[in-house]
Amino acid sequence: MTEGTREASAALVVPLLVLALGHVLSNAVRTLPAIAADVLARDLGVTAEGLATLTGGFLFAFAFGQVPLGVALDRWGVRPVSLTLFALVCAGTAVAAIAPGPWSFLLAQVTMGLGCSGMLLCPMTYAARILTPARFGLWSGLLQAVGNTGMLLSASPLAWLVETHGWRAGFWASTGFGLVAMALVFATVRERPPPRDPTRTLLRDARETLALSVSPALRGVVALTFASFAVVMGIRGLWGGPWLMEVKGLTRIEAGHVLFVATLSLIIGPAMAGVLDRHLGHRRAVLAIGHLVAAALIFAMLAAARLPAGIDLALLFAFGLAVSVQPLSFALARGAVPAAQTGRALAAVNLSFFGGAAVLQAASGPAAAWGGIGAAIAVFAGAVVIGTLLFLAMPGPRPNG
């Protein structure tokens, strides 16, 4: 079978789309607080800043899970790792749905974070082991696009669900989704076990994953990704809803509609980035320009605080398109390492994605207490500018193919 035929075959496409359902679920559960922040904080008995800390537990657990995740993918393969992750997410969403207070909700966030930690890397690793680095750039964007549809579920549909049945119903719906997806993975995903080296130890593999994070080949990518996903999570995952409802005066349903339309760009954008990468190349330049434009658009939204909410919709949509170049960072990392290190290299990048999101979200709480929601959002946009400049100042892997 030729590479082009294999890329389009059902044997590749069906397992990839099934595995991508995990990323759909991950995006849905981690962005749920953005549209339910006020009722979540009220029912759990915490402030908005306290809720930012609780939901930050998801991101810290997600980042912590990257090291064992990369090792597990390279040692045992995608199928067993994916099934284990789905089980964790389902357990976490069920705990969240019955959480009586902040500590149990924090436990749920940590469990969900560990479970979601590999929901993007599983299909990414599956594709990376089959496709060439050049074709992987296209698929990395497509997988991100499919996964980002989960944010649509946590926009208008969730706003309606929260308004009519409460925020706990959102977590119960996520549990059901996870169980169905888990069954599909069990039924459709088949792979050859990765080759095992009996001389390698788990500790050695874990150290290698951490070493890759600071290696010259990945250092610049890690600096960029530290702020890249953080800005998406900061706006779409937590502060976007409060900004639209408290600063712009929208109702929950209206804010959900704005976030729904804005999220469409996070679905269209990665697919566009993958296609452009395949035809144009220049990954480093595309990554840098996209992130700088994204930061500028968020600063523009903050400057337009007194203007109608239609301005926010346009700026958030454009922001989503610009920041959606971020999957190309996985393609840069994939081209920098041997095939046997694929899982660990992708995990090293994902560690930066979510480690940065956790750190910056934790910083946004004090910023909100000091200067309001706008100050919290500015933390993320400023970090994107700094991360992009560091990325440009450091050498990095050259795109292959």
CSV table of C-alpha atoms in Angstrom, one decimal:
chain,number,residue,atom,x,y,z
A,1,MET,CA,0.0,0.0,0.0
A,2,THR,CA,1.4,3.4,-0.9
A,3,GLU,CA,1.8,6.2,1.6
A,4,GLY,CA,-1.0,8.2,0.0
A,5,THR,CA,-3.4,5.3,-0.1
A,6,ARG,CA,-2.6,4.3,3.5
A,7,GLU,CA,-3.2,7.9,4.6
A,8,ALA,CA,-6.7,7.9,3.3
A,9,SER,CA,-7.5,4.2,4.1
A,10,ALA,CA,-10.3,3.3,6.6
A,11,ALA,CA,-7.7,1.3,8.5
A,12,LEU,CA,-6.1,4.6,9.5
A,13,VAL,CA,-8.9,7.0,9.4
A,14,VAL,CA,-11.5,5.1,11.6
A,15,PRO,CA,-9.1,4.4,14.5
A,16,LEU,CA,-7.8,8.0,14.4
A,17,LEU,CA,-11.3,9.5,14.5
A,18,VAL,CA,-12.3,7.2,17.3
A,19,LEU,CA,-9.2,8.0,19.3
A,20,ALA,CA,-9.8,11.7,18.6
A,21,LEU,CA,-13.1,11.4,20.5
A,22,GLY,CA,-11.0,11.4,23.6
A,23,HIS,CA,-9.7,14.9,22.7
A,24,VAL,CA,-13.3,16.0,22.0
A,25,LEU,CA,-14.2,14.8,25.6
A,26,SER,CA,-11.1,16.5,27.0
A,27,ASN,CA,-11.9,19.8,25.5
A,28,ALA,CA,-15.5,19.6,26.6
A,29,VAL,CA,-14.8,18.9,30.3
A,30,ARG,CA,-11.9,21.3,30.7
A,31,THR,CA,-13.8,24.2,29.1
A,32,LEU,CA,-17.1,23.5,31.0
A,33,PRO,CA,-16.3,26.0,33.8
A,34,ALA,CA,-16.2,29.0,31.4
A,35,ILE,CA,-20.0,28.9,30.9
A,36,ALA,CA,-20.9,27.7,34.4
A,37,ALA,CA,-18.3,29.6,36.5
A,38,ASP,CA,-20.9,31.6,38.6
A,39,VAL,CA,-23.1,28.7,39.6
A,40,LEU,CA,-20.1,26.4,40.1
A,41,ALA,CA,-18.5,29.0,42.5
A,42,ARG,CA,-21.8,29.5,44.3
A,43,ASP,CA,-22.6,25.8,44.8
A,44,LEU,CA,-19.1,24.9,45.8
A,45,GLY,CA,-18.8,27.9,48.2
A,46,VAL,CA,-15.7,29.5,46.6
A,47,THR,CA,-14.9,32.8,45.0
A,48,ALA,CA,-14.1,33.2,41.3
A,49,GLU,CA,-10.4,33.3,42.2
A,50,GLY,CA,-10.9,30.1,44.2
A,51,LEU,CA,-12.6,28.4,41.2
A,52,ALA,CA,-9.6,29.3,39.1
A,53,THR,CA,-7.4,27.5,41.6
A,54,LEU,CA,-9.7,24.4,41.7
A,55,THR,CA,-9.8,24.1,37.9
A,56,GLY,CA,-6.1,24.7,37.8
A,57,GLY,CA,-5.8,21.3,39.5
A,58,PHE,CA,-6.9,19.8,36.1
A,59,LEU,CA,-4.1,21.5,34.3
A,60,PHE,CA,-1.4,20.6,36.9
A,61,ALA,CA,-2.5,16.9,36.8
A,62,PHE,CA,-2.6,17.0,33.0
A,63,ALA,CA,1.0,18.3,32.9
A,64,PHE,CA,2.2,15.8,35.6
A,65,GLY,CA,0.8,13.0,33.5
A,66,GLN,CA,2.9,13.7,30.5
A,67,VAL,CA,6.1,12.0,31.7
A,68,PRO,CA,4.5,8.6,32.5
A,69,LEU,CA,2.3,9.0,29.5
A,70,GLY,CA,5.1,9.4,27.0
A,71,VAL,CA,6.9,6.4,28.5
A,72,ALA,CA,3.7,4.3,28.4
A,73,LEU,CA,3.0,5.1,24.8
A,74,ASP,CA,6.5,4.1,23.7
A,75,ARG,CA,6.4,0.9,25.9
A,76,TRP,CA,2.9,-0.5,25.6
A,77,GLY,CA,1.3,1.3,22.7
A,78,VAL,CA,-1.8,3.5,22.1
A,79,ARG,CA,-4.7,1.0,22.7
A,80,PRO,CA,-4.1,0.1,26.3
A,81,VAL,CA,-3.1,3.6,27.2
A,82,SER,CA,-6.2,5.1,25.6
A,83,LEU,CA,-8.6,2.6,27.4
A,84,THR,CA,-6.9,3.4,30.8
A,85,LEU,CA,-7.3,7.2,30.2
A,86,PHE,CA,-11.0,6.9,29.3
A,87,ALA,CA,-11.6,5.0,32.5
A,88,LEU,CA,-10.0,7.8,34.5
A,89,VAL,CA,-11.9,10.5,32.8
A,90,CYS,CA,-15.2,8.7,33.3
A,91,ALA,CA,-14.4,8.3,37.0
A,92,GLY,CA,-13.5,12.0,37.3
A,93,THR,CA,-16.6,13.3,35.6
A,94,ALA,CA,-18.8,11.1,37.8
A,95,VAL,CA,-17.0,12.4,41.0
A,96,ALA,CA,-17.5,16.0,39.7
A,97,ALA,CA,-21.2,15.4,39.1
A,98,ILE,CA,-21.7,14.5,42.8
A,99,ALA,CA,-19.1,16.7,44.4
A,100,PRO,CA,-20.5,18.4,47.5
A,101,GLY,CA,-17.7,20.9,48.0
A,102,PRO,CA,-14.4,22.2,46.8
A,103,TRP,CA,-12.2,19.4,48.0
A,104,SER,CA,-14.2,16.7,46.2
A,105,PHE,CA,-14.4,18.9,43.1
A,106,LEU,CA,-10.6,19.3,43.2
A,107,LEU,CA,-10.2,15.5,43.4
A,108,ALA,CA,-12.5,15.3,40.3
A,109,GLN,CA,-10.4,17.9,38.5
A,110,VAL,CA,-7.2,16.1,39.2
A,111,THR,CA,-8.6,12.7,38.1
A,112,MET,CA,-10.0,14.2,34.9
A,113,GLY,CA,-6.7,16.0,34.3
A,114,LEU,CA,-4.8,12.7,34.5
A,115,GLY,CA,-7.3,11.0,32.3
A,116,CYS,CA,-7.3,13.7,29.7
A,117,SER,CA,-3.5,14.0,29.7
A,118,GLY,CA,-3.1,11.7,26.7
A,119,MET,CA,-6.3,12.2,24.8
A,120,LEU,CA,-4.6,14.2,22.0
A,121,LEU,CA,-1.3,12.3,22.2
A,122,CYS,CA,-2.9,8.9,21.6
A,123,PRO,CA,-4.2,9.7,18.1
A,124,MET,CA,-1.0,11.9,17.4
A,125,THR,CA,1.3,9.0,18.3
A,126,TYR,CA,-0.9,6.5,16.3
A,127,ALA,CA,-0.6,8.7,13.3
A,128,ALA,CA,3.1,9.6,13.8
A,129,ARG,CA,4.1,5.9,13.7
A,130,ILE,CA,2.4,5.3,10.4
A,131,LEU,CA,2.9,8.6,8.4
A,132,THR,CA,6.0,10.4,7.3
A,133,PRO,CA,6.8,13.7,9.1
A,134,ALA,CA,5.6,15.7,6.1
A,135,ARG,CA,2.2,14.0,6.1
A,136,PHE,CA,2.0,14.1,9.9
A,137,GLY,CA,1.9,17.9,9.8
A,138,LEU,CA,-1.4,17.7,7.9
A,139,TRP,CA,-2.9,15.1,10.3
A,140,SER,CA,-1.8,16.9,13.4
A,141,GLY,CA,-3.9,19.9,12.3
A,142,LEU,CA,-6.9,17.7,11.4
A,143,LEU,CA,-6.8,15.8,14.7
A,144,GLN,CA,-6.7,19.1,16.6
A,145,ALA,CA,-9.6,20.4,14.6
A,146,VAL,CA,-11.7,17.3,15.4
A,147,GLY,CA,-10.9,17.4,19.0
A,148,ASN,CA,-11.7,21.1,19.3
A,149,THR,CA,-15.4,20.3,18.5
A,150,GLY,CA,-15.6,19.5,22.2
A,151,MET,CA,-15.5,23.2,22.9
A,152,LEU,CA,-18.7,23.5,20.9
A,153,LEU,CA,-20.4,21.1,23.3
A,154,SER,CA,-19.4,23.3,26.2
A,155,ALA,CA,-20.7,26.5,24.6
A,156,SER,CA,-24.4,26.9,23.6
A,157,PRO,CA,-25.4,23.3,24.4
A,158,LEU,CA,-23.8,23.4,27.8
A,159,ALA,CA,-25.2,26.9,28.5
A,160,TRP,CA,-28.7,25.5,27.8
A,161,LEU,CA,-28.0,22.4,30.0
A,162,VAL,CA,-26.7,24.5,32.9
A,163,GLU,CA,-29.6,26.9,32.6
A,164,THR,CA,-32.2,24.1,32.6
A,165,HIS,CA,-30.7,21.2,34.5
A,166,GLY,CA,-27.7,22.6,36.4
A,167,TRP,CA,-23.9,22.2,35.9
A,168,ARG,CA,-23.8,18.7,37.3
A,169,ALA,CA,-25.8,17.5,34.3
A,170,GLY,CA,-22.9,18.6,32.1
A,171,PHE,CA,-20.5,16.2,33.9
A,172,TRP,CA,-23.0,13.3,33.8
A,173,ALA,CA,-23.4,13.9,30.0
A,174,SER,CA,-19.6,13.8,29.8
A,175,THR,CA,-19.5,10.5,31.7
A,176,GLY,CA,-21.9,8.9,29.2
A,177,PHE,CA,-19.9,10.3,26.2
A,178,GLY,CA,-16.7,8.8,27.7
A,179,LEU,CA,-18.2,5.3,28.2
A,180,VAL,CA,-19.4,5.2,24.6
A,181,ALA,CA,-16.0,6.4,23.2
A,182,MET,CA,-14.2,3.9,25.4
A,183,ALA,CA,-16.3,1.0,23.9
A,184,LEU,CA,-15.5,2.3,20.4
A,185,VAL,CA,-11.7,2.3,21.1
A,186,PHE,CA,-11.9,-1.2,22.4
A,187,ALA,CA,-13.7,-2.3,19.2
A,188,THR,CA,-11.8,-0.5,16.5
A,189,VAL,CA,-8.2,0.3,17.5
A,190,ARG,CA,-5.7,-2.4,16.6
A,191,GLU,CA,-1.9,-2.0,16.5
A,192,ARG,CA,1.3,-4.0,16.7
A,193,PRO,CA,2.9,-3.7,20.2
A,194,PRO,CA,5.9,-1.3,20.0
A,195,PRO,CA,9.3,-3.0,20.1
A,196,ARG,CA,10.7,-3.5,23.6
A,197,ASP,CA,14.3,-3.0,24.7
A,198,PRO,CA,14.8,-5.1,27.8
A,199,THR,CA,17.8,-3.0,28.8
A,200,ARG,CA,15.7,0.1,29.3
A,201,THR,CA,14.1,0.9,32.6
A,202,LEU,CA,11.0,3.1,33.4
A,203,LEU,CA,13.2,5.6,35.3
A,204,ARG,CA,15.5,5.9,32.3
A,205,ASP,CA,12.6,6.5,30.0
A,206,ALA,CA,11.1,9.1,32.3
A,207,ARG,CA,14.4,11.0,32.6
A,208,GLU,CA,14.7,11.0,28.8
A,209,THR,CA,11.3,12.6,28.4
A,210,LEU,CA,12.2,15.4,30.8
A,211,ALA,CA,15.6,15.8,29.1
A,212,LEU,CA,13.9,16.1,25.7
A,213,SER,CA,11.9,19.1,27.1
A,214,VAL,CA,15.1,21.1,27.6
A,215,SER,CA,17.1,19.7,24.7
A,216,PRO,CA,18.4,22.2,22.1
A,217,ALA,CA,16.2,20.6,19.4
A,218,LEU,CA,13.0,21.2,21.4
A,219,ARG,CA,13.9,24.2,23.7
A,220,GLY,CA,12.4,26.8,21.4
A,221,VAL,CA,9.2,24.9,20.8
A,222,VAL,CA,8.8,24.3,24.6
A,223,ALA,CA,9.1,28.1,25.2
A,224,LEU,CA,6.4,28.8,22.7
A,225,THR,CA,4.0,26.1,23.8
A,226,PHE,CA,4.3,27.2,27.4
A,227,ALA,CA,1.9,30.1,26.7
A,228,SER,CA,0.3,28.8,23.5
A,229,PHE,CA,-2.4,26.6,24.9
A,230,ALA,CA,-2.6,28.6,28.1
A,231,VAL,CA,-4.2,31.5,26.3
A,232,VAL,CA,-6.8,29.3,24.7
A,233,MET,CA,-7.6,27.7,28.1
A,234,GLY,CA,-7.5,31.1,29.9
A,235,ILE,CA,-10.1,32.6,27.6
A,236,ARG,CA,-12.2,29.7,26.3
A,237,GLY,CA,-11.8,27.5,29.4
A,238,LEU,CA,-12.4,30.0,32.3
A,239,TRP,CA,-12.4,33.8,31.8
A,240,GLY,CA,-14.3,34.1,28.5
A,241,GLY,CA,-17.7,33.5,30.0
A,242,PRO,CA,-17.2,35.9,32.9
A,243,TRP,CA,-15.8,38.5,30.6
A,244,LEU,CA,-18.9,38.3,28.3
A,245,MET,CA,-21.4,38.2,31.2
A,246,GLU,CA,-19.9,40.5,33.7
A,247,VAL,CA,-18.0,43.1,31.5
A,248,LYS,CA,-20.2,42.9,28.4
A,249,GLY,CA,-23.5,42.3,30.2
A,250,LEU,CA,-24.6,39.3,28.2
A,251,THR,CA,-26.9,36.5,29.6
A,252,ARG,CA,-25.5,33.0,30.0
A,253,ILE,CA,-27.2,31.8,26.8
A,254,GLU,CA,-26.0,34.9,24.8
A,255,ALA,CA,-22.4,34.3,26.1
A,256,GLY,CA,-22.7,30.7,25.1
A,257,HIS,CA,-23.7,31.7,21.6
A,258,VAL,CA,-20.7,34.0,21.3
A,259,LEU,CA,-18.3,31.3,22.6
A,260,PHE,CA,-20.0,28.8,20.2
A,261,VAL,CA,-19.3,30.9,17.1
A,262,ALA,CA,-15.8,31.8,18.4
A,263,THR,CA,-15.0,28.1,18.9
A,264,LEU,CA,-15.8,27.4,15.3
A,265,SER,CA,-12.5,29.1,14.4
A,266,LEU,CA,-10.7,26.6,16.7
A,267,ILE,CA,-12.1,23.8,14.6
A,268,ILE,CA,-11.5,25.5,11.2
A,269,GLY,CA,-8.1,26.9,12.1
A,270,PRO,CA,-6.1,23.7,12.8
A,271,ALA,CA,-7.2,22.0,9.6
A,272,MET,CA,-6.2,25.2,7.7
A,273,ALA,CA,-2.9,25.2,9.4
A,274,GLY,CA,-2.2,21.6,8.5
A,275,VAL,CA,-3.1,22.2,4.8
A,276,LEU,CA,-0.9,25.3,4.7
A,277,ASP,CA,1.9,23.5,6.3
A,278,ARG,CA,1.7,20.7,3.7
A,279,HIS,CA,1.8,23.1,0.8
A,280,LEU,CA,3.9,26.1,2.1
A,281,GLY,CA,6.2,24.8,4.8
A,282,HIS,CA,8.0,27.4,6.9
A,283,ARG,CA,6.6,26.0,10.2
A,284,ARG,CA,8.7,28.3,12.4
A,285,ALA,CA,7.6,31.5,10.7
A,286,VAL,CA,3.9,30.4,10.6
A,287,LEU,CA,4.0,29.5,14.3
A,288,ALA,CA,5.6,32.8,15.3
A,289,ILE,CA,3.3,35.0,13.2
A,290,GLY,CA,0.2,33.2,14.3
A,291,HIS,CA,0.9,33.6,18.0
A,292,LEU,CA,1.9,37.2,17.8
A,293,VAL,CA,-1.3,38.0,15.9
A,294,ALA,CA,-3.3,36.0,18.4
A,295,ALA,CA,-1.9,38.0,21.3
A,296,ALA,CA,-2.6,41.3,19.5
A,297,LEU,CA,-6.2,40.4,19.0
A,298,ILE,CA,-6.7,39.6,22.7
A,299,PHE,CA,-5.2,43.0,23.7
A,300,ALA,CA,-7.5,44.6,21.1
A,301,MET,CA,-10.5,42.9,22.8
A,302,LEU,CA,-9.4,44.2,26.2
A,303,ALA,CA,-9.1,47.7,24.7
A,304,ALA,CA,-12.6,47.5,23.3
A,305,ALA,CA,-14.2,46.7,26.7
A,306,ARG,CA,-16.8,49.5,26.3
A,307,LEU,CA,-17.8,48.5,22.7
A,308,PRO,CA,-20.6,46.2,21.7
A,309,ALA,CA,-20.1,42.5,22.2
A,310,GLY,CA,-20.2,42.0,18.4
A,311,ILE,CA,-16.6,43.3,18.5
A,312,ASP,CA,-15.6,40.5,20.9
A,313,LEU,CA,-17.2,37.9,18.7
A,314,ALA,CA,-15.2,39.1,15.6
A,315,LEU,CA,-11.9,39.4,17.6
A,316,LEU,CA,-12.3,36.0,19.3
A,317,PHE,CA,-13.1,34.3,16.0
A,318,ALA,CA,-9.9,35.8,14.5
A,319,PHE,CA,-8.0,34.9,17.6
A,320,GLY,CA,-9.0,31.3,17.2
A,321,LEU,CA,-7.9,31.2,13.6
A,322,ALA,CA,-4.5,32.8,14.4
A,323,VAL,CA,-3.7,30.6,17.5
A,324,SER,CA,-4.7,27.4,15.7
A,325,VAL,CA,-1.2,27.1,14.2
A,326,GLN,CA,-0.2,25.6,17.5
A,327,PRO,CA,-0.5,21.9,16.3
A,328,LEU,CA,2.5,22.5,14.0
A,329,SER,CA,4.6,22.5,17.1
A,330,PHE,CA,4.0,18.8,17.4
A,331,ALA,CA,5.1,18.4,13.8
A,332,LEU,CA,8.4,20.2,14.6
A,333,ALA,CA,8.9,17.9,17.6
A,334,ARG,CA,8.1,14.8,15.6
A,335,GLY,CA,10.7,15.7,13.0
A,336,ALA,CA,13.4,16.2,15.6
A,337,VAL,CA,13.6,12.7,17.1
A,338,PRO,CA,13.9,9.1,16.0
A,339,ALA,CA,10.7,7.1,15.6
A,340,ALA,CA,11.3,5.2,18.8
A,341,GLN,CA,11.2,8.5,20.8
A,342,THR,CA,8.0,9.8,19.2
A,343,GLY,CA,5.8,9.3,22.3
A,344,ARG,CA,8.3,10.9,24.6
A,345,ALA,CA,8.9,13.9,22.3
A,346,LEU,CA,5.2,14.6,21.8
A,347,ALA,CA,4.7,14.2,25.6
A,348,ALA,CA,7.5,16.7,26.2
A,349,VAL,CA,5.7,19.3,24.1
A,350,ASN,CA,2.4,18.5,25.7
A,351,LEU,CA,4.0,18.9,29.1
A,352,SER,CA,4.9,22.5,28.2
A,353,PHE,CA,1.4,23.1,26.7
A,354,PHE,CA,-0.4,22.1,29.9
A,355,GLY,CA,2.3,23.0,32.4
A,356,GLY,CA,2.2,26.5,31.1
A,357,ALA,CA,-1.6,26.6,31.2
A,358,ALA,CA,-1.5,25.4,34.8
A,359,VAL,CA,1.1,28.0,35.9
A,360,LEU,CA,-0.6,30.9,34.0
A,361,GLN,CA,-4.1,30.0,35.1
A,362,ALA,CA,-2.8,30.0,38.7
A,363,ALA,CA,-1.3,33.4,38.1
A,364,SER,CA,-4.5,34.7,36.6
A,365,GLY,CA,-6.5,34.4,39.8
A,366,PRO,CA,-4.4,37.0,41.8
A,367,ALA,CA,-4.4,39.1,38.6
A,368,ALA,CA,-8.2,39.1,38.6
A,369,ALA,CA,-8.4,39.9,42.3
A,370,TRP,CA,-6.1,42.9,41.6
A,371,GLY,CA,-7.3,44.3,38.3
A,372,GLY,CA,-10.5,42.4,37.3
A,373,ILE,CA,-11.2,39.9,34.6
A,374,GLY,CA,-9.3,42.0,32.0
A,375,ALA,CA,-6.1,41.8,34.0
A,376,ALA,CA,-6.5,38.0,34.2
A,377,ILE,CA,-6.8,37.7,30.4
A,378,ALA,CA,-3.9,40.1,29.9
A,379,VAL,CA,-1.6,37.7,31.8
A,380,PHE,CA,-2.1,35.1,29.1
A,381,ALA,CA,-1.8,37.5,26.1
A,382,GLY,CA,1.5,38.9,27.6
A,383,ALA,CA,2.9,35.4,28.1
A,384,VAL,CA,2.2,34.6,24.4
A,385,VAL,CA,4.3,37.5,23.3
A,386,ILE,CA,7.2,36.6,25.6
A,387,GLY,CA,7.0,32.9,24.6
A,388,THR,CA,7.0,33.7,20.9
A,389,LEU,CA,10.0,36.0,21.2
A,390,LEU,CA,11.9,33.3,23.1
A,391,PHE,CA,11.0,30.8,20.4
A,392,LEU,CA,12.4,33.1,17.7
A,393,ALA,CA,15.6,33.7,19.7
A,394,MET,CA,16.3,30.0,20.1
A,395,PRO,CA,17.4,27.4,17.5
A,396,GLY,CA,14.9,24.7,16.8
A,397,PRO,CA,14.3,21.6,14.7
A,398,ARG,CA,14.0,22.2,11.0
A,399,PRO,CA,10.9,20.8,9.3
A,400,ASN,CA,11.4,17.5,7.5
A,401,GLY,CA,9.8,16.7,4.2
